[in-house]
């Protein structure tokens, strides 16, 4: 029923959305991850589908119900997400990266549970691939790339720098210190940034943020 309430203004568009955290394995019982419930990405995938787009959702592990009418691809690590996204990216009109991807992973993973000893322990970490950075470096003509940016300080400058560095068309900036923004809430406070625009949205539900964000993207593709 709800599906009828949406204009199908994204019909014919192929959209890939990423959501949720990645998990970087230390041993069979431990991993390193980021805070992320996946709600922002799931909202985007859902609203895209309701507006008639063909949607693929590459998602880290979350507690959320998969959205209806969306091709859901579950992944665990940043490497899995990189592979799943890059494999599918060429045919996509729009790619929206709401996932909280780990920037580092343990350089070595143990097949056995690491037993504790009396002393301290350190874990050597290596960089993961920057998925969005890679997509930006080989963006095909007409493809629209949208990133998310989480910051606790200098949100606008840092986000603008990411927009340029990763060759993005848009970045959605979150300030984690604003009440009602970020992870674990149903609402968000974001600023939508492009090369020539900066629009701060008021506090609203993540579904509403998704709808407004998609309006801005549609106006540019
Ligand atoms: N991203 C990605 N692959 C990574 C890290 C981040 O695709 N290995 C994407 C995120 O999904 C997000 C955007 O890049 O859309 C920005 O992520 P963010 O963590 O805010 O920025 P980073 O470039 O990782 O820089 P930093 O964490 O140092 O602020
Ligand atoms: Ca990061």
mmCIF file of C-alpha atoms in Angstrom, residues 1-215:
data_model
loop_
_atom_site.group_PDB
_atom_site.id
_atom_site.type_symbol
_atom_site.label_atom_id
_atom_site.label_comp_id
_atom_site.label_asym_id
_atom_site.label_seq_id
_atom_site.Cartn_x
_atom_site.Cartn_y
_atom_site.Cartn_z
ATOM 1 C CA UNK A 1 0.000 0.000 0.000
ATOM 2 C CA UNK A 2 2.703 2.405 1.052
ATOM 3 C CA UNK A 3 4.490 1.766 -2.259
ATOM 4 C CA UNK A 4 1.630 3.501 -4.103
ATOM 5 C CA UNK A 5 2.234 6.744 -2.249
ATOM 6 C CA UNK A 6 5.568 7.284 -3.993
ATOM 7 C CA UNK A 7 6.079 8.789 -7.397
ATOM 8 C CA UNK A 8 8.240 6.365 -9.431
ATOM 9 C CA UNK A 9 10.740 9.089 -10.271
ATOM 10 C CA UNK A 10 13.706 6.691 -9.980
ATOM 11 C CA UNK A 11 12.330 4.095 -12.417
ATOM 12 C CA UNK A 12 15.048 2.707 -14.675
ATOM 13 C CA UNK A 13 17.852 3.806 -12.349
ATOM 14 C CA UNK A 14 20.273 1.253 -10.939
ATOM 15 C CA UNK A 15 21.360 2.205 -7.459
ATOM 16 C CA UNK A 16 23.902 0.522 -5.198
ATOM 17 C CA UNK A 17 23.775 1.395 -1.493
ATOM 18 C CA UNK A 18 26.184 0.232 1.206
ATOM 19 C CA UNK A 19 25.210 0.142 4.861
ATOM 20 C CA UNK A 20 26.263 -1.029 8.287
ATOM 21 C CA UNK A 21 29.628 -1.700 9.865
ATOM 22 C CA UNK A 22 32.370 -3.993 8.630
ATOM 23 C CA UNK A 23 33.961 -6.510 10.982
ATOM 24 C CA UNK A 24 37.697 -7.157 10.887
ATOM 25 C CA UNK A 25 38.607 -10.506 12.338
ATOM 26 C CA UNK A 26 41.316 -10.921 14.983
ATOM 27 C CA UNK A 27 40.666 -14.602 15.743
ATOM 28 C CA UNK A 28 37.568 -16.870 15.656
ATOM 29 C CA UNK A 29 35.993 -15.078 18.630
ATOM 30 C CA UNK A 30 37.096 -11.435 18.301
ATOM 31 C CA UNK A 31 36.842 -8.624 15.797
ATOM 32 C CA UNK A 32 37.276 -4.864 15.394
ATOM 33 C CA UNK A 33 34.373 -2.803 14.129
ATOM 34 C CA UNK A 34 32.708 0.646 14.021
ATOM 35 C CA UNK A 35 29.481 1.902 15.539
ATOM 36 C CA UNK A 36 26.740 1.697 12.918
ATOM 37 C CA UNK A 37 23.240 0.272 13.060
ATOM 38 C CA UNK A 38 22.823 0.455 9.274
ATOM 39 C CA UNK A 39 19.611 2.480 9.579
ATOM 40 C CA UNK A 40 20.646 5.372 7.316
ATOM 41 C CA UNK A 41 21.700 3.062 4.475
ATOM 42 C CA UNK A 42 18.633 0.836 4.866
ATOM 43 C CA UNK A 43 16.378 3.911 4.725
ATOM 44 C CA UNK A 44 18.066 5.019 1.515
ATOM 45 C CA UNK A 45 17.719 1.561 -0.057
ATOM 46 C CA UNK A 46 14.053 1.354 0.943
ATOM 47 C CA UNK A 47 13.112 4.802 -0.370
ATOM 48 C CA UNK A 48 15.008 4.193 -3.642
ATOM 49 C CA UNK A 49 13.027 0.977 -4.147
ATOM 50 C CA UNK A 50 9.706 2.676 -3.304
ATOM 51 C CA UNK A 51 10.552 5.335 -5.910
ATOM 52 C CA UNK A 52 11.023 2.656 -8.555
ATOM 53 C CA UNK A 53 14.818 2.204 -8.681
ATOM 54 C CA UNK A 54 16.512 -1.170 -9.099
ATOM 55 C CA UNK A 55 18.387 -1.374 -5.801
ATOM 56 C CA UNK A 56 21.332 -3.425 -4.557
ATOM 57 C CA UNK A 57 22.168 -3.153 -0.852
ATOM 58 C CA UNK A 58 25.636 -4.341 0.156
ATOM 59 C CA UNK A 59 25.421 -4.564 3.908
ATOM 60 C CA UNK A 60 27.598 -5.387 6.863
ATOM 61 C CA UNK A 61 25.987 -7.278 9.730
ATOM 62 C CA UNK A 62 23.035 -5.399 11.244
ATOM 63 C CA UNK A 63 19.972 -6.271 13.304
ATOM 64 C CA UNK A 64 17.637 -4.776 10.671
ATOM 65 C CA UNK A 65 15.021 -6.494 8.504
ATOM 66 C CA UNK A 66 16.150 -6.417 4.868
ATOM 67 C CA UNK A 67 14.078 -3.892 2.881
ATOM 68 C CA UNK A 68 11.524 -5.301 0.419
ATOM 69 C CA UNK A 69 12.215 -5.321 -3.337
ATOM 70 C CA UNK A 70 15.952 -4.836 -2.795
ATOM 71 C CA UNK A 71 18.764 -7.207 -3.820
ATOM 72 C CA UNK A 72 20.576 -7.672 -0.498
ATOM 73 C CA UNK A 73 24.243 -8.742 -0.509
ATOM 74 C CA UNK A 74 25.521 -9.499 3.011
ATOM 75 C CA UNK A 75 29.223 -8.983 3.696
ATOM 76 C CA UNK A 76 31.423 -9.134 6.786
ATOM 77 C CA UNK A 77 34.778 -7.416 6.261
ATOM 78 C CA UNK A 78 35.975 -4.321 4.405
ATOM 79 C CA UNK A 79 37.625 -6.648 1.907
ATOM 80 C CA UNK A 80 34.318 -8.480 1.301
ATOM 81 C CA UNK A 81 32.557 -5.151 0.837
ATOM 82 C CA UNK A 82 35.226 -3.945 -1.588
ATOM 83 C CA UNK A 83 34.818 -7.068 -3.699
ATOM 84 C CA UNK A 84 31.013 -7.019 -3.625
ATOM 85 C CA UNK A 85 30.866 -3.336 -4.568
ATOM 86 C CA UNK A 86 33.583 -3.309 -7.229
ATOM 87 C CA UNK A 87 32.093 -6.400 -8.909
ATOM 88 C CA UNK A 88 28.772 -4.562 -9.333
ATOM 89 C CA UNK A 89 29.823 -0.940 -9.719
ATOM 90 C CA UNK A 90 30.211 -0.644 -13.508
ATOM 91 C CA UNK A 91 26.501 -0.979 -14.300
ATOM 92 C CA UNK A 92 25.338 1.390 -11.550
ATOM 93 C CA UNK A 93 23.912 4.858 -12.217
ATOM 94 C CA UNK A 94 24.172 5.902 -8.582
ATOM 95 C CA UNK A 95 26.356 4.578 -5.746
ATOM 96 C CA UNK A 96 25.659 5.750 -2.202
ATOM 97 C CA UNK A 97 28.152 4.663 0.449
ATOM 98 C CA UNK A 98 26.546 4.936 3.876
ATOM 99 C CA UNK A 99 28.566 2.036 5.321
ATOM 100 C CA UNK A 100 30.978 2.508 8.219
ATOM 101 C CA UNK A 101 33.989 0.777 6.694
ATOM 102 C CA UNK A 102 36.932 -0.095 8.927
ATOM 103 C CA UNK A 103 40.033 1.851 7.914
ATOM 104 C CA UNK A 104 42.383 -0.762 9.405
ATOM 105 C CA UNK A 105 42.301 -4.516 9.918
ATOM 106 C CA UNK A 106 44.560 -6.842 11.911
ATOM 107 C CA UNK A 107 47.573 -7.613 9.700
ATOM 108 C CA UNK A 108 47.452 -11.251 10.784
ATOM 109 C CA UNK A 109 44.361 -13.228 11.753
ATOM 110 C CA UNK A 110 44.672 -16.291 13.917
ATOM 111 C CA UNK A 111 42.828 -19.531 13.110
ATOM 112 C CA UNK A 112 42.823 -20.405 16.783
ATOM 113 C CA UNK A 113 41.534 -18.390 19.694
ATOM 114 C CA UNK A 114 44.374 -16.269 21.061
ATOM 115 C CA UNK A 115 44.885 -17.192 24.720
ATOM 116 C CA UNK A 116 45.589 -14.428 27.194
ATOM 117 C CA UNK A 117 48.963 -14.158 28.868
ATOM 118 C CA UNK A 118 50.070 -12.139 31.867
ATOM 119 C CA UNK A 119 51.516 -9.256 29.863
ATOM 120 C CA UNK A 120 49.820 -6.694 27.597
ATOM 121 C CA UNK A 121 49.180 -7.365 23.951
ATOM 122 C CA UNK A 122 49.371 -5.298 20.757
ATOM 123 C CA UNK A 123 47.695 -5.936 17.431
ATOM 124 C CA UNK A 124 49.475 -4.916 14.214
ATOM 125 C CA UNK A 125 47.000 -3.219 11.916
ATOM 126 C CA UNK A 126 47.128 -2.633 8.162
ATOM 127 C CA UNK A 127 45.060 -0.310 5.973
ATOM 128 C CA UNK A 128 41.965 -1.584 4.205
ATOM 129 C CA UNK A 129 41.175 -0.485 0.652
ATOM 130 C CA UNK A 130 39.289 2.788 0.344
ATOM 131 C CA UNK A 131 36.260 1.544 -1.608
ATOM 132 C CA UNK A 132 34.867 4.961 -2.425
ATOM 133 C CA UNK A 133 38.311 6.305 -3.266
ATOM 134 C CA UNK A 134 38.731 3.485 -5.759
ATOM 135 C CA UNK A 135 35.281 4.047 -7.290
ATOM 136 C CA UNK A 136 36.069 7.756 -7.652
ATOM 137 C CA UNK A 137 39.355 7.026 -9.398
ATOM 138 C CA UNK A 138 37.610 5.008 -12.128
ATOM 139 C CA UNK A 139 34.196 6.681 -12.223
ATOM 140 C CA UNK A 140 32.427 6.056 -15.513
ATOM 141 C CA UNK A 141 30.844 9.022 -17.328
ATOM 142 C CA UNK A 142 27.407 9.873 -15.979
ATOM 143 C CA UNK A 143 27.811 7.803 -12.837
ATOM 144 C CA UNK A 144 26.910 9.582 -9.591
ATOM 145 C CA UNK A 145 28.955 8.876 -6.443
ATOM 146 C CA UNK A 146 27.723 9.897 -3.019
ATOM 147 C CA UNK A 147 29.688 9.366 0.186
ATOM 148 C CA UNK A 148 28.944 9.901 3.848
ATOM 149 C CA UNK A 149 31.305 11.557 6.238
ATOM 150 C CA UNK A 150 31.427 11.143 10.003
ATOM 151 C CA UNK A 151 33.266 13.833 11.895
ATOM 152 C CA UNK A 152 33.591 15.086 15.453
ATOM 153 C CA UNK A 153 35.435 18.292 14.465
ATOM 154 C CA UNK A 154 35.967 20.498 11.395
ATOM 155 C CA UNK A 155 33.074 18.693 9.730
ATOM 156 C CA UNK A 156 32.701 20.959 6.711
ATOM 157 C CA UNK A 157 36.400 21.326 5.831
ATOM 158 C CA UNK A 158 37.111 17.627 6.315
ATOM 159 C CA UNK A 159 34.050 16.618 4.316
ATOM 160 C CA UNK A 160 34.856 18.982 1.448
ATOM 161 C CA UNK A 161 38.375 17.535 1.371
ATOM 162 C CA UNK A 162 36.913 14.001 1.096
ATOM 163 C CA UNK A 163 34.589 15.139 -1.720
ATOM 164 C CA UNK A 164 37.586 16.372 -3.726
ATOM 165 C CA UNK A 165 40.060 13.648 -2.837
ATOM 166 C CA UNK A 166 37.681 10.787 -3.641
ATOM 167 C CA UNK A 167 36.282 12.494 -6.785
ATOM 168 C CA UNK A 168 32.705 12.369 -5.405
ATOM 169 C CA UNK A 169 29.646 14.181 -6.720
ATOM 170 C CA UNK A 170 28.162 14.592 -3.260
ATOM 171 C CA UNK A 171 29.010 13.965 0.357
ATOM 172 C CA UNK A 172 26.588 13.864 3.269
ATOM 173 C CA UNK A 173 28.256 15.147 6.412
ATOM 174 C CA UNK A 174 27.267 14.061 9.918
ATOM 175 C CA UNK A 175 28.497 15.784 13.031
ATOM 176 C CA UNK A 176 28.544 13.132 15.729
ATOM 177 C CA UNK A 177 28.403 15.751 18.474
ATOM 178 C CA UNK A 178 25.012 17.126 17.405
ATOM 179 C CA UNK A 179 22.046 15.748 19.382
ATOM 180 C CA UNK A 180 19.841 13.486 17.244
ATOM 181 C CA UNK A 181 22.595 12.845 14.682
ATOM 182 C CA UNK A 182 24.739 9.845 13.888
ATOM 183 C CA UNK A 183 24.374 6.261 14.979
ATOM 184 C CA UNK A 184 21.828 4.627 17.226
ATOM 185 C CA UNK A 185 19.099 7.198 16.530
ATOM 186 C CA UNK A 186 16.089 7.170 14.188
ATOM 187 C CA UNK A 187 16.866 10.757 13.260
ATOM 188 C CA UNK A 188 19.783 12.547 11.689
ATOM 189 C CA UNK A 189 21.148 16.050 11.175
ATOM 190 C CA UNK A 190 23.177 16.237 7.979
ATOM 191 C CA UNK A 191 24.715 18.736 5.605
ATOM 192 C CA UNK A 192 24.596 17.841 1.910
ATOM 193 C CA UNK A 193 27.719 19.060 0.123
ATOM 194 C CA UNK A 194 28.544 19.210 -3.590
ATOM 195 C CA UNK A 195 31.238 21.173 -5.441
ATOM 196 C CA UNK A 196 28.920 24.190 -5.649
ATOM 197 C CA UNK A 197 26.326 23.721 -2.906
ATOM 198 C CA UNK A 198 26.080 23.236 0.827
ATOM 199 C CA UNK A 199 22.672 22.548 2.357
ATOM 200 C CA UNK A 200 22.134 21.894 6.048
ATOM 201 C CA UNK A 201 18.948 19.929 6.724
ATOM 202 C CA UNK A 202 17.092 20.292 10.012
ATOM 203 C CA UNK A 203 16.646 17.355 12.423
ATOM 204 C CA UNK A 204 14.485 14.762 10.671
ATOM 205 C CA UNK A 205 13.899 11.019 10.463
ATOM 206 C CA UNK A 206 16.416 8.927 8.525
ATOM 207 C CA UNK A 207 13.647 8.091 6.003
ATOM 208 C CA UNK A 208 13.138 11.806 5.449
ATOM 209 C CA UNK A 209 16.876 12.431 5.146
ATOM 210 C CA UNK A 210 16.959 9.650 2.542
ATOM 211 C CA UNK A 211 14.085 11.212 0.575
ATOM 212 C CA UNK A 212 15.673 14.682 0.611
ATOM 213 C CA UNK A 213 19.064 13.282 -0.354
ATOM 214 C CA UNK A 214 17.535 11.385 -3.285
ATOM 215 C CA UNK A 215 15.743 14.571 -4.451
#
